Short mmCIF file of N, CA and C in Angstrom, two decimals:
data_model
loop_
_atom_site.label_atom_id
_atom_site.label_comp_id
_atom_site.label_asym_id
_atom_site.label_seq_id
_atom_site.Cartn_x
_atom_site.Cartn_y
_atom_site.Cartn_z
N MET A 244 -31.28 272.54 -16.11
CA MET A 244 -31.87 272.25 -14.81
C MET A 244 -31.22 273.16 -13.77
N SER A 245 -32.02 273.97 -13.12
CA SER A 245 -31.46 274.85 -12.09
C SER A 245 -31.68 274.23 -10.72
N GLY A 246 -30.98 274.77 -9.75
CA GLY A 246 -31.07 274.23 -8.40
C GLY A 246 -29.95 273.25 -8.14
N LEU A 247 -30.06 272.55 -7.04
CA LEU A 247 -29.05 271.58 -6.61
C LEU A 247 -29.46 270.20 -7.08
N VAL A 248 -28.53 269.49 -7.71
CA VAL A 248 -28.79 268.12 -8.14
C VAL A 248 -27.88 267.21 -7.33
N LEU A 249 -28.47 266.29 -6.61
CA LEU A 249 -27.73 265.31 -5.81
C LEU A 249 -27.71 263.99 -6.56
N LYS A 250 -26.55 263.44 -6.73
CA LYS A 250 -26.42 262.10 -7.31
C LYS A 250 -26.14 261.17 -6.15
N LEU A 251 -27.07 260.27 -5.91
CA LEU A 251 -26.99 259.41 -4.74
C LEU A 251 -26.61 257.98 -5.12
N ALA A 252 -25.72 257.41 -4.35
CA ALA A 252 -25.35 256.01 -4.51
C ALA A 252 -26.46 255.15 -3.91
N PRO A 253 -26.47 253.87 -4.22
CA PRO A 253 -27.47 253.00 -3.61
C PRO A 253 -27.41 253.06 -2.08
N ASN A 254 -28.56 253.18 -1.47
CA ASN A 254 -28.72 253.22 -0.01
C ASN A 254 -28.03 254.39 0.67
N GLU A 255 -27.60 255.39 -0.09
CA GLU A 255 -26.96 256.57 0.51
C GLU A 255 -28.01 257.40 1.23
N ARG A 256 -27.60 257.99 2.34
CA ARG A 256 -28.49 258.83 3.14
C ARG A 256 -28.05 260.28 3.03
N VAL A 257 -29.04 261.16 3.05
CA VAL A 257 -28.79 262.58 2.99
C VAL A 257 -29.77 263.27 3.93
N LEU A 258 -29.31 264.33 4.55
CA LEU A 258 -30.15 265.12 5.45
C LEU A 258 -30.55 266.38 4.69
N ILE A 259 -31.85 266.58 4.53
CA ILE A 259 -32.36 267.76 3.83
C ILE A 259 -33.31 268.48 4.78
N ASN A 260 -32.91 269.68 5.19
CA ASN A 260 -33.70 270.48 6.14
C ASN A 260 -34.15 269.67 7.35
N GLY A 261 -33.25 268.87 7.89
CA GLY A 261 -33.53 268.13 9.10
C GLY A 261 -34.15 266.77 8.90
N ALA A 262 -34.54 266.42 7.68
CA ALA A 262 -35.15 265.12 7.40
C ALA A 262 -34.10 264.20 6.76
N VAL A 263 -33.96 262.98 7.30
CA VAL A 263 -33.05 262.00 6.72
C VAL A 263 -33.79 261.28 5.60
N ILE A 264 -33.17 261.28 4.42
CA ILE A 264 -33.74 260.62 3.25
C ILE A 264 -32.74 259.56 2.81
N GLU A 265 -33.24 258.35 2.58
CA GLU A 265 -32.37 257.25 2.14
C GLU A 265 -32.75 256.84 0.73
N ASN A 266 -31.74 256.72 -0.13
CA ASN A 266 -31.94 256.28 -1.49
C ASN A 266 -32.25 254.78 -1.50
N GLY A 267 -32.86 254.31 -2.58
CA GLY A 267 -33.17 252.90 -2.74
C GLY A 267 -31.96 252.10 -3.18
N ASP A 268 -32.23 250.98 -3.85
CA ASP A 268 -31.17 250.04 -4.22
C ASP A 268 -30.37 250.44 -5.45
N ARG A 269 -30.82 251.46 -6.18
CA ARG A 269 -30.11 251.89 -7.39
C ARG A 269 -29.68 253.34 -7.27
N ARG A 270 -28.67 253.69 -8.08
CA ARG A 270 -28.22 255.08 -8.14
C ARG A 270 -29.38 255.94 -8.60
N SER A 271 -29.43 257.17 -8.10
CA SER A 271 -30.50 258.06 -8.54
C SER A 271 -30.04 259.51 -8.41
N LYS A 272 -30.85 260.38 -8.98
CA LYS A 272 -30.62 261.82 -8.88
C LYS A 272 -31.85 262.45 -8.28
N ILE A 273 -31.60 263.45 -7.43
CA ILE A 273 -32.67 264.24 -6.85
C ILE A 273 -32.37 265.69 -7.19
N ALA A 274 -33.35 266.38 -7.73
CA ALA A 274 -33.20 267.80 -8.04
C ALA A 274 -33.94 268.58 -6.95
N ILE A 275 -33.22 269.45 -6.28
CA ILE A 275 -33.81 270.29 -5.24
C ILE A 275 -33.99 271.67 -5.84
N LYS A 276 -35.22 272.08 -5.99
CA LYS A 276 -35.55 273.34 -6.66
C LYS A 276 -35.63 274.52 -5.70
N THR A 277 -35.93 274.25 -4.43
CA THR A 277 -36.09 275.32 -3.46
C THR A 277 -34.72 275.90 -3.09
N PRO A 278 -34.55 277.22 -3.16
CA PRO A 278 -33.26 277.81 -2.78
C PRO A 278 -33.05 277.78 -1.26
N ASN A 279 -31.80 277.87 -0.87
CA ASN A 279 -31.41 277.97 0.54
C ASN A 279 -31.84 276.77 1.38
N VAL A 280 -31.78 275.59 0.79
CA VAL A 280 -32.10 274.36 1.50
C VAL A 280 -30.82 273.84 2.15
N ASN A 281 -30.92 273.37 3.37
CA ASN A 281 -29.76 272.80 4.05
C ASN A 281 -29.66 271.33 3.71
N VAL A 282 -28.54 270.95 3.07
CA VAL A 282 -28.32 269.58 2.62
C VAL A 282 -26.99 269.09 3.18
N LEU A 283 -26.99 267.86 3.71
CA LEU A 283 -25.77 267.26 4.23
C LEU A 283 -25.78 265.78 3.89
N ARG A 284 -24.77 265.33 3.15
CA ARG A 284 -24.62 263.89 2.91
C ARG A 284 -24.15 263.29 4.22
N LEU A 285 -24.81 262.26 4.66
CA LEU A 285 -24.46 261.69 5.96
C LEU A 285 -23.10 261.02 5.94
N ARG A 286 -22.61 260.65 4.75
CA ARG A 286 -21.25 260.10 4.68
C ARG A 286 -20.21 261.18 5.00
N ASP A 287 -20.59 262.46 4.85
CA ASP A 287 -19.70 263.57 5.16
C ASP A 287 -19.85 264.05 6.59
N ALA A 288 -20.85 263.54 7.29
CA ALA A 288 -21.13 264.02 8.64
C ALA A 288 -20.05 263.57 9.62
N ILE A 289 -19.83 264.40 10.61
CA ILE A 289 -18.86 264.11 11.67
C ILE A 289 -19.64 263.69 12.90
N HIS A 290 -19.30 262.54 13.45
CA HIS A 290 -19.93 262.07 14.69
C HIS A 290 -19.44 262.94 15.84
N PRO A 291 -20.30 263.26 16.79
CA PRO A 291 -19.87 264.13 17.91
C PRO A 291 -18.60 263.63 18.60
N ASP A 292 -18.43 262.31 18.71
CA ASP A 292 -17.24 261.75 19.37
C ASP A 292 -15.97 261.99 18.55
N ASP A 293 -16.13 262.26 17.25
CA ASP A 293 -14.98 262.49 16.39
C ASP A 293 -14.62 263.96 16.25
N ALA A 294 -15.36 264.82 16.91
CA ALA A 294 -15.10 266.26 16.83
C ALA A 294 -14.17 266.68 17.97
N GLY A 295 -13.02 266.01 18.06
CA GLY A 295 -12.11 266.23 19.17
C GLY A 295 -10.94 267.15 18.88
N THR A 296 -10.86 267.68 17.67
CA THR A 296 -9.77 268.60 17.34
C THR A 296 -10.39 269.94 16.95
N PRO A 297 -9.61 271.00 16.96
CA PRO A 297 -10.18 272.32 16.62
C PRO A 297 -10.83 272.38 15.24
N VAL A 298 -10.21 271.80 14.23
CA VAL A 298 -10.81 271.84 12.89
C VAL A 298 -12.08 270.98 12.85
N ALA A 299 -12.03 269.80 13.42
CA ALA A 299 -13.21 268.93 13.44
C ALA A 299 -14.35 269.60 14.20
N ARG A 300 -14.04 270.31 15.29
CA ARG A 300 -15.09 271.01 16.04
C ARG A 300 -15.71 272.13 15.20
N ALA A 301 -14.90 272.85 14.45
CA ALA A 301 -15.43 273.91 13.57
C ALA A 301 -16.34 273.29 12.50
N CYS A 302 -15.91 272.18 11.92
CA CYS A 302 -16.75 271.48 10.94
C CYS A 302 -18.05 271.03 11.58
N TYR A 303 -17.97 270.54 12.80
CA TYR A 303 -19.14 270.04 13.51
C TYR A 303 -20.13 271.17 13.80
N ILE A 304 -19.62 272.34 14.12
CA ILE A 304 -20.50 273.50 14.35
C ILE A 304 -21.28 273.81 13.08
N ALA A 305 -20.58 273.82 11.94
CA ALA A 305 -21.25 274.06 10.66
C ALA A 305 -22.29 272.98 10.39
N GLN A 306 -21.96 271.76 10.73
CA GLN A 306 -22.89 270.64 10.55
C GLN A 306 -24.13 270.82 11.41
N LEU A 307 -23.96 271.29 12.64
CA LEU A 307 -25.11 271.52 13.51
C LEU A 307 -26.04 272.59 12.96
N ILE A 308 -25.46 273.60 12.33
CA ILE A 308 -26.28 274.64 11.70
C ILE A 308 -27.07 274.02 10.55
N LEU A 309 -26.38 273.21 9.74
CA LEU A 309 -27.03 272.56 8.59
C LEU A 309 -28.16 271.65 9.01
N SER A 310 -27.95 270.91 10.07
CA SER A 310 -28.95 269.92 10.50
C SER A 310 -30.11 270.56 11.25
N GLY A 311 -29.97 271.84 11.60
CA GLY A 311 -31.02 272.51 12.35
C GLY A 311 -30.90 272.29 13.85
N ASP A 312 -29.79 271.69 14.29
CA ASP A 312 -29.59 271.42 15.70
C ASP A 312 -28.92 272.58 16.44
N ALA A 313 -28.60 273.63 15.73
CA ALA A 313 -28.04 274.84 16.34
C ALA A 313 -28.86 276.02 15.85
N GLU A 314 -29.13 276.93 16.74
CA GLU A 314 -29.85 278.15 16.36
C GLU A 314 -28.93 278.90 15.39
N PRO A 315 -29.44 279.31 14.22
CA PRO A 315 -28.57 279.86 13.17
C PRO A 315 -27.69 281.03 13.60
N THR A 316 -28.22 281.99 14.33
CA THR A 316 -27.42 283.16 14.71
C THR A 316 -26.31 282.78 15.67
N GLU A 317 -26.64 281.97 16.68
CA GLU A 317 -25.63 281.54 17.65
C GLU A 317 -24.63 280.60 16.99
N GLY A 318 -25.12 279.71 16.13
CA GLY A 318 -24.22 278.79 15.42
C GLY A 318 -23.24 279.55 14.55
N LYS A 319 -23.73 280.56 13.85
CA LYS A 319 -22.86 281.38 12.99
C LYS A 319 -21.80 282.09 13.84
N ARG A 320 -22.21 282.62 14.99
CA ARG A 320 -21.26 283.29 15.88
C ARG A 320 -20.17 282.32 16.33
N GLN A 321 -20.58 281.11 16.73
CA GLN A 321 -19.62 280.10 17.18
C GLN A 321 -18.71 279.65 16.04
N LEU A 322 -19.27 279.51 14.84
CA LEU A 322 -18.48 279.10 13.69
C LEU A 322 -17.43 280.15 13.34
N LEU A 323 -17.84 281.41 13.33
CA LEU A 323 -16.88 282.49 13.02
C LEU A 323 -15.79 282.57 14.10
N LEU A 324 -16.16 282.35 15.35
CA LEU A 324 -15.17 282.34 16.44
C LEU A 324 -14.19 281.18 16.25
N ALA A 325 -14.71 280.01 15.90
CA ALA A 325 -13.84 278.84 15.68
C ALA A 325 -12.88 279.09 14.52
N ILE A 326 -13.38 279.69 13.45
CA ILE A 326 -12.51 279.99 12.29
C ILE A 326 -11.44 281.01 12.69
N GLU A 327 -11.81 282.00 13.48
CA GLU A 327 -10.84 282.99 13.95
C GLU A 327 -9.75 282.32 14.78
N GLN A 328 -10.13 281.39 15.65
CA GLN A 328 -9.15 280.68 16.46
C GLN A 328 -8.22 279.84 15.57
N LEU A 329 -8.78 279.22 14.54
CA LEU A 329 -7.95 278.43 13.63
C LEU A 329 -6.95 279.31 12.89
N SER A 330 -7.33 280.54 12.62
CA SER A 330 -6.43 281.44 11.89
C SER A 330 -5.21 281.82 12.73
N GLN A 331 -5.28 281.59 14.03
CA GLN A 331 -4.12 281.84 14.90
C GLN A 331 -3.06 280.75 14.75
N VAL A 332 -3.48 279.58 14.25
CA VAL A 332 -2.57 278.44 14.12
C VAL A 332 -2.16 278.20 12.67
N PHE A 333 -3.14 278.25 11.78
CA PHE A 333 -2.87 278.00 10.36
C PHE A 333 -2.52 279.32 9.70
N ASP A 334 -1.22 279.60 9.63
CA ASP A 334 -0.80 280.91 9.14
C ASP A 334 -0.10 280.85 7.78
N ASP A 335 -0.08 279.66 7.16
CA ASP A 335 0.50 279.59 5.82
C ASP A 335 -0.50 280.15 4.80
N ARG A 336 0.00 280.49 3.63
CA ARG A 336 -0.81 281.16 2.60
C ARG A 336 -2.04 280.33 2.21
N ASP A 337 -1.84 279.05 1.91
CA ASP A 337 -2.95 278.21 1.45
C ASP A 337 -4.03 278.06 2.52
N SER A 338 -3.61 277.88 3.75
CA SER A 338 -4.58 277.75 4.84
C SER A 338 -5.33 279.05 5.05
N ARG A 339 -4.64 280.17 4.92
CA ARG A 339 -5.31 281.48 5.06
C ARG A 339 -6.38 281.66 3.99
N ILE A 340 -6.09 281.20 2.77
CA ILE A 340 -7.08 281.30 1.69
C ILE A 340 -8.31 280.45 2.05
N ILE A 341 -8.07 279.23 2.50
CA ILE A 341 -9.17 278.34 2.90
C ILE A 341 -9.99 278.96 4.02
N LEU A 342 -9.31 279.49 5.03
CA LEU A 342 -10.01 280.11 6.16
C LEU A 342 -10.79 281.35 5.72
N GLY A 343 -10.22 282.10 4.80
CA GLY A 343 -10.92 283.28 4.28
C GLY A 343 -12.19 282.88 3.55
N GLN A 344 -12.10 281.82 2.76
CA GLN A 344 -13.28 281.34 2.04
C GLN A 344 -14.32 280.75 3.00
N ALA A 345 -13.87 280.07 4.04
CA ALA A 345 -14.79 279.53 5.04
C ALA A 345 -15.49 280.67 5.78
N THR A 346 -14.74 281.72 6.10
CA THR A 346 -15.32 282.89 6.76
C THR A 346 -16.36 283.55 5.88
N GLU A 347 -16.01 283.72 4.62
CA GLU A 347 -16.94 284.34 3.67
C GLU A 347 -18.23 283.52 3.57
N ALA A 348 -18.11 282.21 3.49
CA ALA A 348 -19.28 281.35 3.41
C ALA A 348 -20.13 281.46 4.68
N ALA A 349 -19.48 281.49 5.84
CA ALA A 349 -20.21 281.61 7.10
C ALA A 349 -20.94 282.94 7.19
N VAL A 350 -20.27 284.01 6.81
CA VAL A 350 -20.88 285.34 6.85
C VAL A 350 -22.09 285.39 5.91
N GLU A 351 -22.01 284.69 4.78
CA GLU A 351 -23.10 284.67 3.81
C GLU A 351 -24.16 283.62 4.15
N ASP A 352 -24.11 283.09 5.38
CA ASP A 352 -25.08 282.08 5.85
C ASP A 352 -25.09 280.84 4.97
N ASN A 353 -23.90 280.38 4.62
CA ASN A 353 -23.75 279.17 3.83
C ASN A 353 -22.86 278.19 4.60
N PRO A 354 -23.40 277.56 5.64
CA PRO A 354 -22.57 276.68 6.48
C PRO A 354 -22.04 275.47 5.73
N TYR A 355 -22.74 275.01 4.69
CA TYR A 355 -22.26 273.85 3.93
C TYR A 355 -20.92 274.16 3.26
N HIS A 356 -20.84 275.30 2.60
CA HIS A 356 -19.59 275.66 1.94
C HIS A 356 -18.48 275.95 2.96
N ALA A 357 -18.84 276.52 4.09
CA ALA A 357 -17.85 276.73 5.15
C ALA A 357 -17.31 275.39 5.63
N MET A 358 -18.20 274.43 5.83
CA MET A 358 -17.77 273.11 6.28
C MET A 358 -16.89 272.43 5.24
N ARG A 359 -17.27 272.53 3.97
CA ARG A 359 -16.46 271.92 2.90
C ARG A 359 -15.05 272.49 2.88
N ARG A 360 -14.95 273.80 3.02
CA ARG A 360 -13.62 274.42 3.01
C ARG A 360 -12.83 274.00 4.25
N LEU A 361 -13.46 274.02 5.41
CA LEU A 361 -12.76 273.66 6.64
C LEU A 361 -12.27 272.21 6.61
N ARG A 362 -13.02 271.32 5.99
CA ARG A 362 -12.61 269.92 5.91
C ARG A 362 -11.25 269.77 5.21
N GLU A 363 -10.93 270.72 4.34
CA GLU A 363 -9.64 270.68 3.65
C GLU A 363 -8.47 270.86 4.62
N LEU A 364 -8.74 271.41 5.79
CA LEU A 364 -7.68 271.62 6.79
C LEU A 364 -7.45 270.39 7.66
N LEU A 365 -8.33 269.42 7.63
CA LEU A 365 -8.19 268.24 8.49
C LEU A 365 -6.85 267.52 8.29
N PRO A 366 -6.40 267.25 7.04
CA PRO A 366 -5.10 266.59 6.88
C PRO A 366 -3.94 267.45 7.39
N ARG A 367 -4.03 268.75 7.22
CA ARG A 367 -2.98 269.66 7.71
C ARG A 367 -2.93 269.62 9.24
N GLU A 368 -4.11 269.60 9.84
CA GLU A 368 -4.18 269.54 11.30
C GLU A 368 -3.56 268.23 11.79
N THR A 369 -3.85 267.14 11.12
CA THR A 369 -3.28 265.84 11.50
C THR A 369 -1.76 265.89 11.44
N ARG A 370 -1.22 266.51 10.38
CA ARG A 370 0.24 266.63 10.26
C ARG A 370 0.82 267.49 11.37
N LEU A 371 0.14 268.59 11.73
CA LEU A 371 0.62 269.45 12.82
C LEU A 371 0.68 268.69 14.14
N PHE A 372 -0.38 267.94 14.43
CA PHE A 372 -0.40 267.16 15.67
C PHE A 372 0.67 266.08 15.67
N ALA A 373 0.90 265.43 14.51
CA ALA A 373 1.93 264.39 14.41
C ALA A 373 3.31 264.99 14.63
N ARG A 374 3.53 266.16 14.05
CA ARG A 374 4.82 266.83 14.22
C ARG A 374 5.05 267.23 15.66
N ALA A 375 4.01 267.70 16.32
CA ALA A 375 4.13 268.10 17.72
C ALA A 375 4.37 266.90 18.64
N ALA A 376 3.83 265.74 18.26
CA ALA A 376 3.98 264.55 19.09
C ALA A 376 5.27 263.79 18.81
N ALA A 377 5.93 264.09 17.70
CA ALA A 377 7.16 263.39 17.34
C ALA A 377 8.26 263.67 18.35
N PRO A 378 9.04 262.66 18.67
CA PRO A 378 10.16 262.86 19.62
C PRO A 378 11.19 263.81 19.02
N ARG A 379 11.69 264.66 19.85
CA ARG A 379 12.71 265.63 19.44
C ARG A 379 14.09 264.96 19.52
N PRO A 380 14.97 265.25 18.53
CA PRO A 380 16.32 264.68 18.61
C PRO A 380 17.07 265.28 19.80
N ALA A 381 17.87 264.44 20.40
CA ALA A 381 18.62 264.86 21.60
C ALA A 381 19.82 265.68 21.28
#
């Protein structure tokens, strides 16, 4: 079977090319045969109010491209800019690899893969903010 196969939990929602689709009461599989379809599991979606950190905002930009709520060329420009800004902060080897892969996905017009890679930075970002907020020893 070629194409994308989605395995959906009961009542799970997914956004496919801007249309919200909800699964029924049982687990199911959907095979998407058309290439270059924008798919987003709504359980992975970031609410606009939760996009308050640099990494979450970059993920949200990718999400807007996927949902069709951002013009693709402008969204891609903003996503690449956000990734570049993140590279100024995340300078360890593993983060650089993640950012490189996110950049590559964005350049190849694959916002879903860019978003997936960027989401891996969310726990690191949380740790950085916690460290910055921690009281310094006197």
